[in-house]
Amino acid sequence: MASLPNGAAAAAAAAGSSGGRPVDKEVDFANYFCTYGYLYHQKEMLCDRVRMDAYHSSVFRNAPHFEGKVVLDVGTGSGILAIWSAQAGARKVYAVEATNMAEHARELARANGVADIVEVIQGTVEDVELPEKVDVIISEWMGYFLLRESMFDSVICARDRWLKPDGVMYPSHARMWLAPIRTGLGDKKMEDLDIAMDDWNLFVQDTQAYYGVNMNALTKAYRAEHEKYYLKSSIWNNLHPNQVIGQPAVIKEIDCLTATVDEIREVRAQVMLPISLEGARLSALAGWFDVHFRGSAQNPAVEEVELNTAPDEQGGTHWGQQVFLLTPPVKVSKGDSVNVSFSMVRSKENHRLMDMEFTYELHEFSGRKHPAITTKMYLE
Amino acid sequence: MASLPNGAAAAAAAAGSSGGRPVDKEVDFANYFCTYGYLYHQKEMLCDRVRMDAYHSSVFRNAPHFEGKVVLDVGTGSGILAIWSAQAGARKVYAVEATNMAEHARELARANGVADIVEVIQGTVEDVELPEKVDVIISEWMGYFLLRESMFDSVICARDRWLKPDGVMYPSHARMWLAPIRTGLGDKKMEDLDIAMDDWNLFVQDTQAYYGVNMNALTKAYRAEHEKYYLKSSIWNNLHPNQVIGQPAVIKEIDCLTATVDEIREVRAQVMLPISLEGARLSALAGWFDVHFRGSAQNPAVEEVELNTAPDEQGGTHWGQQVFLLTPPVKVSKGDSVNVSFSMVRSKENHRLMDMEFTYELHEFSGRKHPAITTKMYLE
């Protein structure tokens, strides 16, 4: 046999916790939390300057939200947000972390002289017990395309259990965006798919010739598996702004102070994306997010801070954007628009991954409407 | 956050089922079985000509073991061994497969005209109920360095439940080998480790300068994490025979007809590896395995067949060999020998992965003995 080295297994697909069934905690730990137990991965996030600058500014430019206050950091990782909260004047910071990274967070709080303020608690925020309610919940919970990982569920749980009525969420708001783009990624993937199928066909011939077994019955299934892998799986990319060929649209807005799990379990939107570039090739849609730190109506921010993961000339974030290929690409012109119906639900096999469906329909400036095309996409 | 794309999670580490505790079936399915649900992966194994030729020969050159007999294929995958068994004349083949690959196996049996003989049963062999005992158990259960994946446990279980007293195991015997080798892999890994640590040191400076947090407390842990990754994790490689600089030694022999799980749960060996190359650099030990198809004492094979994964000029197998780095390398000469104490146990976090310990001691031809060095290694 020889399966791929450890868990490339799960790199192919993670199973165990379905959308409907309750989540198997052991499976979830094996597949999800364990990633965050590595300093290598923590460092990757700590090196994301856009991310770091936004959280740093949000805390230190809004010190009144922290001075003398009680803070809860959900998923503290190496503890950076908890340490900043303490440095900004918090009286007490509860820093909750499920993985063994908790030990490192404790060590770091000590090394930075805030061990008396930052209390690191190893456990899930769903299970943790705090001795008091908190003034601020801070968390960096955003996954690819905002909702991958479904970690905001835990933030909602923390908020409902521990935030004071006049408490503040950091960040306070989040939005998902969709935009029409041009990219050569799809051409490469189509070529890879062709190569894979040519290779399969040779394999079918060889297996018949050398081993007397006809494998052709599986050709269709092999193609389907590979189409999913090459064409229907969203692709991580840091796009250049000039690849965006039309106007992005917001497809979801979340108020972190009031959102419920039911509100984020599914995302459905219908948007019209106007094309702004003459003679472009629409080859994909791209998705990204931004979050804002605005405080709350009762406790507004001194200075509002934004963390934006849109395509950016200065270079991107570790989130990049998610590219959803449209194959084959469509020739479009300025004045055309693309009507997109979008839905995203959690994968049945793993509630932290997403299954999407796009229906898109080109409306030419001339009035001509192209037939609608529907395609499934997977964010894994 | 943004964890690595799906389950690169588990590529980092798989947790959930400890050596001592009973195995969590859901976690095991998520981390292990799911790999085998992909045709891509099945094809990789089906394209391994050394593997295919050995099993094909073992069946068709020993047709008397199959003609009119009842066969059980443990972990049938795409069903190839079951189909061959039917083609070789089996009266009935039970083909057990835990993953959805079972459907494809069923389809393939149909397309190859043996659907009346091959009965594909989806489930684990631990749970399956057969209506009769079997004459032959055939299985391709070997993982990297033979025992990774711990799949032989399932074959043992199948044998104890379903094999007739005079039944035959395919394969019948297995051996693990260890050899002294030369390779440049370690130099590259040492360099990678240096680069990673330089990068970490810059990161520590930057984080202090820009964000007022001292990360130096984690430097030691970061180095340990990276030493494990670069130097203490075994490396897959298809070695050339001229990289083997001394005599390989058998460190474990398994009789598939009688072996118990207790016999394979741990492997301990002490071997003397004579160096046969003048002025060589001993930079690693390499591990591989072979299996034999000899039938049994009561039912010997008509023709004995071997499947060998040793370094081979003609090119290797998909198992390759496992390279265990010795850092720093040691200069050795013809006539020297390396005394190795080896132990391998299952990882506490995942019973399908292996933790090893090597103690090695160079004995020069002159009689001089170098001090013993002990190092841990991980097969993940």
mmCIF file with all atom_site columns, C-alpha atoms in Angstrom, chain A residues 239-325:
data_model
loop_
_atom_site.group_PDB
_atom_site.id
_atom_site.type_symbol
_atom_site.label_atom_id
_atom_site.label_alt_id
_atom_site.label_comp_id
_atom_site.label_asym_id
_atom_site.label_entity_id
_atom_site.label_seq_id
_atom_site.pdbx_PDB_ins_code
_atom_site.Cartn_x
_atom_site.Cartn_y
_atom_site.Cartn_z
_atom_site.occupancy
_atom_site.B_iso_or_equiv
_atom_site.pdbx_formal_charge
_atom_site.auth_seq_id
_atom_site.auth_comp_id
_atom_site.auth_asym_id
_atom_site.auth_atom_id
_atom_site.pdbx_PDB_model_num
ATOM 1  C CA . LEU A 1 239 ? -3.972  38.689 -7.343  1.00 0.00 ? 239 LEU A CA 1
ATOM 2  C CA . HIS A 1 240 ? -2.780  41.994 -8.738  1.00 0.00 ? 240 HIS A CA 1
ATOM 3  C CA . PRO A 1 241 ? -5.502  44.670 -8.727  1.00 0.00 ? 241 PRO A CA 1
ATOM 4  C CA . ASN A 1 242 ? -5.281  44.911 -12.523 1.00 0.00 ? 242 ASN A CA 1
ATOM 5  C CA . GLN A 1 243 ? -6.583  41.354 -12.730 1.00 0.00 ? 243 GLN A CA 1
ATOM 6  C CA . VAL A 1 244 ? -9.906  42.594 -11.371 1.00 0.00 ? 244 VAL A CA 1
ATOM 7  C CA . ILE A 1 245 ? -11.876 43.462 -14.517 1.00 0.00 ? 245 ILE A CA 1
ATOM 8  C CA . GLY A 1 246 ? -15.081 44.739 -12.983 1.00 0.00 ? 246 GLY A CA 1
ATOM 9  C CA . GLN A 1 247 ? -16.705 46.031 -9.862  1.00 0.00 ? 247 GLN A CA 1
ATOM 10 C CA . PRO A 1 248 ? -16.481 43.833 -6.761  1.00 0.00 ? 248 PRO A CA 1
ATOM 11 C CA . ALA A 1 249 ? -19.678 43.280 -4.796  1.00 0.00 ? 249 ALA A CA 1
ATOM 12 C CA . VAL A 1 250 ? -20.352 42.531 -1.155  1.00 0.00 ? 250 VAL A CA 1
ATOM 13 C CA . ILE A 1 251 ? -22.048 39.152 -0.793  1.00 0.00 ? 251 ILE A CA 1
ATOM 14 C CA . LYS A 1 252 ? -22.244 38.965 3.005   1.00 0.00 ? 252 LYS A CA 1
ATOM 15 C CA . GLU A 1 253 ? -22.064 41.386 5.919   1.00 0.00 ? 253 GLU A CA 1
ATOM 16 C CA . ILE A 1 254 ? -21.592 40.247 9.479   1.00 0.00 ? 254 ILE A CA 1
ATOM 17 C CA . ASP A 1 255 ? -22.076 42.269 12.631  1.00 0.00 ? 255 ASP A CA 1
ATOM 18 C CA . CYS A 1 256 ? -19.902 40.377 15.076  1.00 0.00 ? 256 CYS A CA 1
ATOM 19 C CA . LEU A 1 257 ? -21.882 41.668 18.034  1.00 0.00 ? 257 LEU A CA 1
ATOM 20 C CA . THR A 1 258 ? -25.181 40.191 16.902  1.00 0.00 ? 258 THR A CA 1
ATOM 21 C CA . ALA A 1 259 ? -24.478 37.460 14.324  1.00 0.00 ? 259 ALA A CA 1
ATOM 22 C CA . THR A 1 260 ? -25.760 33.951 15.033  1.00 0.00 ? 260 THR A CA 1
ATOM 23 C CA . VAL A 1 261 ? -24.391 30.632 13.794  1.00 0.00 ? 261 VAL A CA 1
ATOM 24 C CA . ASP A 1 262 ? -27.571 30.236 11.730  1.00 0.00 ? 262 ASP A CA 1
ATOM 25 C CA . GLU A 1 263 ? -26.699 33.454 9.907   1.00 0.00 ? 263 GLU A CA 1
ATOM 26 C CA . ILE A 1 264 ? -23.289 32.185 8.822   1.00 0.00 ? 264 ILE A CA 1
ATOM 27 C CA . ARG A 1 265 ? -23.979 28.493 8.314   1.00 0.00 ? 265 ARG A CA 1
ATOM 28 C CA . GLU A 1 266 ? -25.073 29.289 4.777   1.00 0.00 ? 266 GLU A CA 1
ATOM 29 C CA . VAL A 1 267 ? -24.273 32.254 2.569   1.00 0.00 ? 267 VAL A CA 1
ATOM 30 C CA . ARG A 1 268 ? -26.581 33.069 -0.330  1.00 0.00 ? 268 ARG A CA 1
ATOM 31 C CA . ALA A 1 269 ? -26.321 36.097 -2.581  1.00 0.00 ? 269 ALA A CA 1
ATOM 32 C CA . GLN A 1 270 ? -27.306 37.360 -5.979  1.00 0.00 ? 270 GLN A CA 1
ATOM 33 C CA . VAL A 1 271 ? -25.128 40.129 -7.374  1.00 0.00 ? 271 VAL A CA 1
ATOM 34 C CA . MET A 1 272 ? -24.606 41.954 -10.645 1.00 0.00 ? 272 MET A CA 1
ATOM 35 C CA . LEU A 1 273 ? -20.926 42.485 -11.430 1.00 0.00 ? 273 LEU A CA 1
ATOM 36 C CA . PRO A 1 274 ? -20.380 45.228 -14.039 1.00 0.00 ? 274 PRO A CA 1
ATOM 37 C CA . ILE A 1 275 ? -17.364 44.715 -16.318 1.00 0.00 ? 275 ILE A CA 1
ATOM 38 C CA . SER A 1 276 ? -15.152 47.809 -16.500 1.00 0.00 ? 276 SER A CA 1
ATOM 39 C CA . LEU A 1 277 ? -12.386 46.651 -18.845 1.00 0.00 ? 277 LEU A CA 1
ATOM 40 C CA . GLU A 1 278 ? -12.671 46.625 -22.632 1.00 0.00 ? 278 GLU A CA 1
ATOM 41 C CA . GLY A 1 279 ? -12.060 43.311 -24.416 1.00 0.00 ? 279 GLY A CA 1
ATOM 42 C CA . ALA A 1 280 ? -11.170 41.301 -21.314 1.00 0.00 ? 280 ALA A CA 1
ATOM 43 C CA . ARG A 1 281 ? -11.357 37.589 -20.750 1.00 0.00 ? 281 ARG A CA 1
ATOM 44 C CA . LEU A 1 282 ? -13.504 36.667 -17.792 1.00 0.00 ? 282 LEU A CA 1
ATOM 45 C CA . SER A 1 283 ? -11.803 33.516 -16.579 1.00 0.00 ? 283 SER A CA 1
ATOM 46 C CA . ALA A 1 284 ? -12.731 33.385 -12.912 1.00 0.00 ? 284 ALA A CA 1
ATOM 47 C CA . LEU A 1 285 ? -14.460 34.970 -9.988  1.00 0.00 ? 285 LEU A CA 1
ATOM 48 C CA . ALA A 1 286 ? -12.405 35.846 -6.946  1.00 0.00 ? 286 ALA A CA 1
ATOM 49 C CA . GLY A 1 287 ? -13.497 35.965 -3.337  1.00 0.00 ? 287 GLY A CA 1
ATOM 50 C CA . TRP A 1 288 ? -11.956 37.780 -0.378  1.00 0.00 ? 288 TRP A CA 1
ATOM 51 C CA . PHE A 1 289 ? -12.959 39.545 2.824   1.00 0.00 ? 289 PHE A CA 1
ATOM 52 C CA . ASP A 1 290 ? -12.359 42.543 4.993   1.00 0.00 ? 290 ASP A CA 1
ATOM 53 C CA . VAL A 1 291 ? -13.001 43.124 8.673   1.00 0.00 ? 291 VAL A CA 1
ATOM 54 C CA . HIS A 1 292 ? -13.380 46.364 10.606  1.00 0.00 ? 292 HIS A CA 1
ATOM 55 C CA . PHE A 1 293 ? -12.647 47.410 14.142  1.00 0.00 ? 293 PHE A CA 1
ATOM 56 C CA . ARG A 1 294 ? -15.320 49.997 14.932  1.00 0.00 ? 294 ARG A CA 1
ATOM 57 C CA . GLY A 1 295 ? -16.129 49.206 18.530  1.00 0.00 ? 295 GLY A CA 1
ATOM 58 C CA . SER A 1 296 ? -19.879 49.219 19.200  1.00 0.00 ? 296 SER A CA 1
ATOM 59 C CA . ALA A 1 297 ? -22.681 51.792 19.138  1.00 0.00 ? 297 ALA A CA 1
ATOM 60 C CA . GLN A 1 298 ? -22.305 52.212 22.902  1.00 0.00 ? 298 GLN A CA 1
ATOM 61 C CA . ASN A 1 299 ? -18.510 52.151 22.796  1.00 0.00 ? 299 ASN A CA 1
ATOM 62 C CA . PRO A 1 300 ? -17.387 53.396 19.399  1.00 0.00 ? 300 PRO A CA 1
ATOM 63 C CA . ALA A 1 301 ? -13.749 53.140 18.398  1.00 0.00 ? 301 ALA A CA 1
ATOM 64 C CA . VAL A 1 302 ? -11.523 56.179 18.861  1.00 0.00 ? 302 VAL A CA 1
ATOM 65 C CA . GLU A 1 303 ? -10.079 55.352 15.484  1.00 0.00 ? 303 GLU A CA 1
ATOM 66 C CA . GLU A 1 304 ? -11.666 52.874 13.129  1.00 0.00 ? 304 GLU A CA 1
ATOM 67 C CA . VAL A 1 305 ? -9.239  50.308 11.693  1.00 0.00 ? 305 VAL A CA 1
ATOM 68 C CA . GLU A 1 306 ? -9.680  48.090 8.641   1.00 0.00 ? 306 GLU A CA 1
ATOM 69 C CA . LEU A 1 307 ? -8.058  44.796 7.703   1.00 0.00 ? 307 LEU A CA 1
ATOM 70 C CA . ASN A 1 308 ? -8.539  44.264 3.990   1.00 0.00 ? 308 ASN A CA 1
ATOM 71 C CA . THR A 1 309 ? -7.496  41.179 2.027   1.00 0.00 ? 309 THR A CA 1
ATOM 72 C CA . ALA A 1 310 ? -8.477  42.495 -1.422  1.00 0.00 ? 310 ALA A CA 1
ATOM 73 C CA . PRO A 1 311 ? -5.944  42.327 -4.286  1.00 0.00 ? 311 PRO A CA 1
ATOM 74 C CA . ASP A 1 312 ? -3.262  44.886 -3.490  1.00 0.00 ? 312 ASP A CA 1
ATOM 75 C CA . GLU A 1 313 ? -0.271  46.175 -5.412  1.00 0.00 ? 313 GLU A CA 1
ATOM 76 C CA . GLN A 1 314 ? 1.816   46.333 -2.243  1.00 0.00 ? 314 GLN A CA 1
ATOM 77 C CA . GLY A 1 315 ? 1.591   42.566 -1.908  1.00 0.00 ? 315 GLY A CA 1
ATOM 78 C CA . GLY A 1 316 ? -0.970  40.497 -0.156  1.00 0.00 ? 316 GLY A CA 1
ATOM 79 C CA . THR A 1 317 ? -1.800  38.720 3.043   1.00 0.00 ? 317 THR A CA 1
ATOM 80 C CA . HIS A 1 318 ? -1.391  35.082 3.968   1.00 0.00 ? 318 HIS A CA 1
ATOM 81 C CA . TRP A 1 319 ? -5.127  34.736 3.221   1.00 0.00 ? 319 TRP A CA 1
ATOM 82 C CA . GLY A 1 320 ? -4.654  35.808 -0.390  1.00 0.00 ? 320 GLY A CA 1
ATOM 83 C CA . GLN A 1 321 ? -7.830  35.582 -2.438  1.00 0.00 ? 321 GLN A CA 1
ATOM 84 C CA . GLN A 1 322 ? -9.750  32.489 -3.481  1.00 0.00 ? 322 GLN A CA 1
ATOM 85 C CA . VAL A 1 323 ? -10.021 32.018 -7.236  1.00 0.00 ? 323 VAL A CA 1
ATOM 86 C CA . PHE A 1 324 ? -13.070 30.171 -8.596  1.00 0.00 ? 324 PHE A CA 1
ATOM 87 C CA . LEU A 1 325 ? -12.411 29.180 -12.195 1.00 0.00 ? 325 LEU A CA 1
#
